[in-house]
Short mmCIF file of C-alpha atoms and ligand atoms in Angstrom, two decimals:
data_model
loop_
_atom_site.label_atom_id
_atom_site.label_comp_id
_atom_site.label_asym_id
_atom_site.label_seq_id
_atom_site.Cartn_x
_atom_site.Cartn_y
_atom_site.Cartn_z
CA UNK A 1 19.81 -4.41 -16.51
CA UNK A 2 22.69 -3.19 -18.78
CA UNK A 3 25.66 -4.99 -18.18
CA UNK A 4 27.90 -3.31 -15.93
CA UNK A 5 31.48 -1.86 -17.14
CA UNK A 6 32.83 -1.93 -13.15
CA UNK A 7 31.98 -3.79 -10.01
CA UNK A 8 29.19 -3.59 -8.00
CA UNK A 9 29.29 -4.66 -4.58
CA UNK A 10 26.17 -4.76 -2.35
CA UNK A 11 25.70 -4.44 1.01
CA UNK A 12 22.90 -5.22 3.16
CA UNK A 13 21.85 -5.95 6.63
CA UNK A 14 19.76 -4.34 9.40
CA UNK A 15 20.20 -0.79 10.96
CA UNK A 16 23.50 -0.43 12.74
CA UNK A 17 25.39 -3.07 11.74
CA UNK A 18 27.65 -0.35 9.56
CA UNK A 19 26.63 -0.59 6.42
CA UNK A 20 27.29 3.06 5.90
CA UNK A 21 30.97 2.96 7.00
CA UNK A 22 31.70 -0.26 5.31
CA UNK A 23 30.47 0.57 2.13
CA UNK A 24 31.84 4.08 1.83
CA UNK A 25 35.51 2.87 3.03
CA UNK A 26 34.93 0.62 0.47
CA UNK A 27 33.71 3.00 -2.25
CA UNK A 28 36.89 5.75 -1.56
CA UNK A 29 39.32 2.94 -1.28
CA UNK A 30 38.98 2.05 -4.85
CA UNK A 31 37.16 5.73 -6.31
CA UNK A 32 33.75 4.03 -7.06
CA UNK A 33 30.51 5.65 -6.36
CA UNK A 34 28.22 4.88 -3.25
CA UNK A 35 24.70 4.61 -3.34
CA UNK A 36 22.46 4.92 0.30
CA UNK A 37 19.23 3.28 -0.32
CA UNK A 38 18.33 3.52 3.27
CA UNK A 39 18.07 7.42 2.67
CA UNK A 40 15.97 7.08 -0.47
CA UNK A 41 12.95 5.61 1.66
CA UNK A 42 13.46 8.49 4.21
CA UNK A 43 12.90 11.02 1.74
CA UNK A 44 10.27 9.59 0.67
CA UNK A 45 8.78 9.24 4.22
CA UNK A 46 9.68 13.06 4.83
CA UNK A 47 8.29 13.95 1.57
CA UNK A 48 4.81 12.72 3.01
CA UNK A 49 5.22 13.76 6.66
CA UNK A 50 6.12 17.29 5.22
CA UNK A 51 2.81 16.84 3.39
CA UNK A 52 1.20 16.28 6.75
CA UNK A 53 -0.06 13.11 4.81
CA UNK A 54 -0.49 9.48 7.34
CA UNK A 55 2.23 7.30 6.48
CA UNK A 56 -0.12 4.39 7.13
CA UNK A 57 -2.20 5.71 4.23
CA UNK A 58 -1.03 3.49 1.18
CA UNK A 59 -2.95 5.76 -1.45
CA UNK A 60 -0.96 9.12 0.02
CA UNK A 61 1.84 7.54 0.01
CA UNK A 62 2.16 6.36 -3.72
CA UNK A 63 0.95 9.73 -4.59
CA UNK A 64 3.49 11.31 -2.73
CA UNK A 65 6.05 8.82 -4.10
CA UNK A 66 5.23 9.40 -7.32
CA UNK A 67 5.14 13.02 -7.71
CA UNK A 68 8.54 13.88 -6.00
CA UNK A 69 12.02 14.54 -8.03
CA UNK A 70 14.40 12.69 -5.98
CA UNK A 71 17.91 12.84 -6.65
CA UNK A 72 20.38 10.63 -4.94
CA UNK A 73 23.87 11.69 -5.06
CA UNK A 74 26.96 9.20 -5.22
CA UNK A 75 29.74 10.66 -3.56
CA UNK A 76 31.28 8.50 -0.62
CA UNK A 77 32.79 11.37 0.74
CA UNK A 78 29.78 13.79 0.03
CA UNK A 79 26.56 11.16 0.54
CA UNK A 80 23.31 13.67 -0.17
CA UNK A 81 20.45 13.48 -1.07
CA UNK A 82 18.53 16.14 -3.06
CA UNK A 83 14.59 15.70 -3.02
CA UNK A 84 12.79 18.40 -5.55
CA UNK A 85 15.64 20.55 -5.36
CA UNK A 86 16.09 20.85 -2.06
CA UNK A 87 19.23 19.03 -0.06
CA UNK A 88 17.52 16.82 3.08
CA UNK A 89 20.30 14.83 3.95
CA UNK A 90 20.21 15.98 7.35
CA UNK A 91 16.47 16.34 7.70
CA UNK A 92 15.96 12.83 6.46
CA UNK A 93 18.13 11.73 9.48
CA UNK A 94 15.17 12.80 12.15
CA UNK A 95 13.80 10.70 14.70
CA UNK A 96 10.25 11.46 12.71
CA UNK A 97 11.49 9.97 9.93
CA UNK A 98 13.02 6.67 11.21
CA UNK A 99 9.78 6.23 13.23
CA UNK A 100 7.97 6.40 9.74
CA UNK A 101 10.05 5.03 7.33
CA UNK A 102 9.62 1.16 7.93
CA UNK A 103 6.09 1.60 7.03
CA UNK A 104 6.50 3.44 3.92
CA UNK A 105 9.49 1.33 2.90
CA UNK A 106 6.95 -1.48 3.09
CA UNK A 107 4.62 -0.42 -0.02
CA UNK A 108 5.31 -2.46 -3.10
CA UNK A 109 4.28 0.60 -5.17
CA UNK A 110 7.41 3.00 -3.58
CA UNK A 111 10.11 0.21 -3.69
CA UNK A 112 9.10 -0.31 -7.56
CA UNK A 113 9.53 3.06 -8.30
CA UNK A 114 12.85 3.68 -5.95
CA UNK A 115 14.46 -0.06 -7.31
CA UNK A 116 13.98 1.68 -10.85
CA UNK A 117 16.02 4.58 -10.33
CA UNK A 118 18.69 2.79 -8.05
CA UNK A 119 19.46 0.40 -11.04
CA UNK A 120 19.41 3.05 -13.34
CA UNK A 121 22.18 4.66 -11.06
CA UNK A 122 24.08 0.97 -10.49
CA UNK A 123 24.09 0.43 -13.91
CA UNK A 124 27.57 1.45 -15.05
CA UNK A 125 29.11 -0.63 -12.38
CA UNK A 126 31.82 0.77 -9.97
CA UNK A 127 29.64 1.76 -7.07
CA UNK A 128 29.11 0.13 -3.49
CA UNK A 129 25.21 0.04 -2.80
CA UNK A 130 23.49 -0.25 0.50
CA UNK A 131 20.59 -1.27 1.68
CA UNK A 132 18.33 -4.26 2.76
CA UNK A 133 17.35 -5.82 -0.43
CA UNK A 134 20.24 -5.03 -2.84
CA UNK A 135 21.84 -8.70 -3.34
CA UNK A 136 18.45 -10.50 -2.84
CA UNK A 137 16.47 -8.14 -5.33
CA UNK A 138 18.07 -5.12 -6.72
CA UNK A 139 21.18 -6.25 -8.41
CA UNK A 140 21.39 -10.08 -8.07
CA UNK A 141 24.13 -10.00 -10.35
CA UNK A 142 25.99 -7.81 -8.20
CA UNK A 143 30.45 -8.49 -8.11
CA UNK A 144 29.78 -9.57 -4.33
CA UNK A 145 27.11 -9.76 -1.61
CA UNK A 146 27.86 -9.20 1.80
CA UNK A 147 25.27 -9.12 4.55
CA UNK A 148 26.75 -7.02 7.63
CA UNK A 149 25.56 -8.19 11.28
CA UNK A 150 26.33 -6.96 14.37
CA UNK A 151 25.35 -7.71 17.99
CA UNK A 152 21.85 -5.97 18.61
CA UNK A 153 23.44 -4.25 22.14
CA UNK A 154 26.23 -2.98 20.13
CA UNK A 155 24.05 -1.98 17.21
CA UNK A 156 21.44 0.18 19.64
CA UNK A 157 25.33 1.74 21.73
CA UNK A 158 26.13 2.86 17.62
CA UNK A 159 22.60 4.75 17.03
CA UNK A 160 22.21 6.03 20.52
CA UNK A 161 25.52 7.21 20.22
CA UNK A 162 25.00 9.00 16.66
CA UNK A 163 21.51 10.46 17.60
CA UNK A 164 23.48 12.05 21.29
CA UNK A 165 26.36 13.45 18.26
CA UNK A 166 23.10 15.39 16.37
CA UNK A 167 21.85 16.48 19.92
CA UNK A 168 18.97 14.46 20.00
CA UNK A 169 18.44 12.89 23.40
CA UNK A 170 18.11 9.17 23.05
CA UNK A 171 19.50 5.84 25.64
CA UNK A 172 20.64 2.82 24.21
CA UNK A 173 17.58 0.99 25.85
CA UNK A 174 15.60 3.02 23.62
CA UNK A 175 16.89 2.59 20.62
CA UNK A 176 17.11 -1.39 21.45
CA UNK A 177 13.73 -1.37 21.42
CA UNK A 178 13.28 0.95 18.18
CA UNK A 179 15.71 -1.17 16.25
CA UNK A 180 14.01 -4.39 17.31
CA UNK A 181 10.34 -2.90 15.82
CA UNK A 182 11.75 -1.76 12.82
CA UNK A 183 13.89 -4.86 11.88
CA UNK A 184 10.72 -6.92 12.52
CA UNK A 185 8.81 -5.06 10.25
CA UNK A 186 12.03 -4.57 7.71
CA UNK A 187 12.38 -8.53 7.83
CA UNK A 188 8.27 -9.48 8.22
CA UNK A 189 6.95 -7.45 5.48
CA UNK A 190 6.14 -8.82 2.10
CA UNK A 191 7.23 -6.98 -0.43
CA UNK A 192 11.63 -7.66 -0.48
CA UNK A 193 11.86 -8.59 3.10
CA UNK A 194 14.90 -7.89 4.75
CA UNK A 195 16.95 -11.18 4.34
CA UNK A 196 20.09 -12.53 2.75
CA UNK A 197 20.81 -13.24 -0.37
CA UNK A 198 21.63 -17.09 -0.68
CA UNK A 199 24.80 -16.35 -2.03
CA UNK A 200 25.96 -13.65 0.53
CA UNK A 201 29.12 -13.28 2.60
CA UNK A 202 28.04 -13.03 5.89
CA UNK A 203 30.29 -10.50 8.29
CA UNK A 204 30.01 -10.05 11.68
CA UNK A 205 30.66 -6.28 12.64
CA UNK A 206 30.34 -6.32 16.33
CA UNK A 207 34.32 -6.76 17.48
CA UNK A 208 35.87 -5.73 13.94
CA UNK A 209 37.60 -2.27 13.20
CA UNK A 210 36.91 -0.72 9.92
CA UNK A 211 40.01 -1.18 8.45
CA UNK A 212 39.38 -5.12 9.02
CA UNK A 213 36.02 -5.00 7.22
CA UNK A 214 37.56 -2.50 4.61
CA UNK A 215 40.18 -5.18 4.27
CA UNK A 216 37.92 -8.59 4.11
CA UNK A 217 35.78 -6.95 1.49
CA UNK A 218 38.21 -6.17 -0.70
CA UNK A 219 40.02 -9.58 -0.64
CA UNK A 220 36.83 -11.25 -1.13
CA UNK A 221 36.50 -9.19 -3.98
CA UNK A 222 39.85 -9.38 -5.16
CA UNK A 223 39.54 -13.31 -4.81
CA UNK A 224 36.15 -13.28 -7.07
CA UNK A 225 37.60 -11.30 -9.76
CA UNK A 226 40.72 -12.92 -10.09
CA UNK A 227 42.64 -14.32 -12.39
O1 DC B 1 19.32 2.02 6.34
P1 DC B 1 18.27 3.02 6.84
O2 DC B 1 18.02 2.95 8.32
O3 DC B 1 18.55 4.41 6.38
O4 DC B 1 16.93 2.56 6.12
C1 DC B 1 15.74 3.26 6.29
C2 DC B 1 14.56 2.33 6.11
O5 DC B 1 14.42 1.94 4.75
C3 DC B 1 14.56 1.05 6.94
O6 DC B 1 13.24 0.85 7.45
C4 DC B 1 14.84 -0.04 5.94
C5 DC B 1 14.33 0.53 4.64
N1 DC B 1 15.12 0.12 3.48
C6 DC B 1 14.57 -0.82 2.66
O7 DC B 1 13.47 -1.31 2.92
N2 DC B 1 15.24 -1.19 1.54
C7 DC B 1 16.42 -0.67 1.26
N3 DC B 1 17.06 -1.06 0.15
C8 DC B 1 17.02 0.28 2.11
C9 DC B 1 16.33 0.66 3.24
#
């Protein structure tokens, strides 16, 4: 990796926990760029779905992964992201593709070629990135590591509660029990599991406002690059 000419900061942890929020608060707050990992996978895993391809199918899936143009943008107050020309931010958001993703986020082949392109895009520094396996794996020399938690009952109220905003009917006792399969696999499988990196803060996110993580992060990484 080239060295960076601005902070990075990443931020991992498992679905709901706010990774999103926290890391584009943090992004505006100081005008760096913000980089979703997350949705990286899912267009990957709605590149084959739209192929009609099985996302258990390891072969169809590095094909697919390897023949798309996928182009993630950076702006924290604009996150998209553009997949052979086409803009499926929202489409990469479906229940479809959060049912398929975990598998397809799973094959060594896909994360090699998406960890590529996100250093590529980390490189210059300045930019909050989010994911699972940013601190541990992508960019271990990342300005600060935080690893965002959250109570599971308050994590399945958040995504129940952003799936009923898009109109899709959902209850919190369903997405409890989505959340719980897909962190197991996230966390189980062995290519970058989903876990901390040694050296990352740990946060809580279950009784904290935004502002208050907003804050934390940016005194922790005030404190780190001090004088
Ligand atoms: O954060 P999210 O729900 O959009 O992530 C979608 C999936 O991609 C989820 O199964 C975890 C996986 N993922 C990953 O394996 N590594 C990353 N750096 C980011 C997400």
């Amino acid at each position: 990796m080239s060295a960076a000419q601005g902070p990075v900061v990443a931020v991992d942890g498992p679905s709901g926990s706010g990774k999103s929020t926290l890391s584009r608060a943090v992004a505006r707050s100081r005008g760096w760029r913000y980089l979703d990992t997350g949705a990286m996978y899912r267009a990957v895993a709605l590149a084959v779905l739209e192929r009609g391809a099985d996302p258990s199918d390891t072969g169809a899936v590095v094909a697919t992964a390897r023949s798309l143009r996928l182009e993630p943008g950076t702006d924290p107050d604009d996150p998209r992201v553009v997949l052979d020309g086409q803009d499926v931010s929202t489409a990469v958001r479906s229940p479809e593709v959060t049912a398929a993703v975990s598998v397809v986020a799973a094959v060594p082949e896909v994360r090699q070629l998406l960890v590529e392109l996100q250093r590529e895009i980390a490189a210059a520094g300045g930019i909050v990135v989010e994911g699972r396996d940013i601190g541990s794996v992508v960019l271990p020399e990342a300005s600060l590591k935080v690893w965002l938690t959250a109570d599971p009952v308050e994590r399945a109220r958040r995504r129940s509660a952003e799936y009923e905003a898009a109109g899709v009917a959902t209850t919190a006792a369903a997405e409890a029990g989505a959340l719980a399969r897909r962190d197991a696999l996230d966390a189980g499988r062995t290519a970058s599991p989903a876990v901390p990196a040694p050296d990352a803060v740990e946060v809580d996110s279950t009784s904290c406002s935004v502002p208050e993580l907003v804050s934390l992060v940016l005194a922790e990484l005030d404190r780190r690059s001090g004088p």
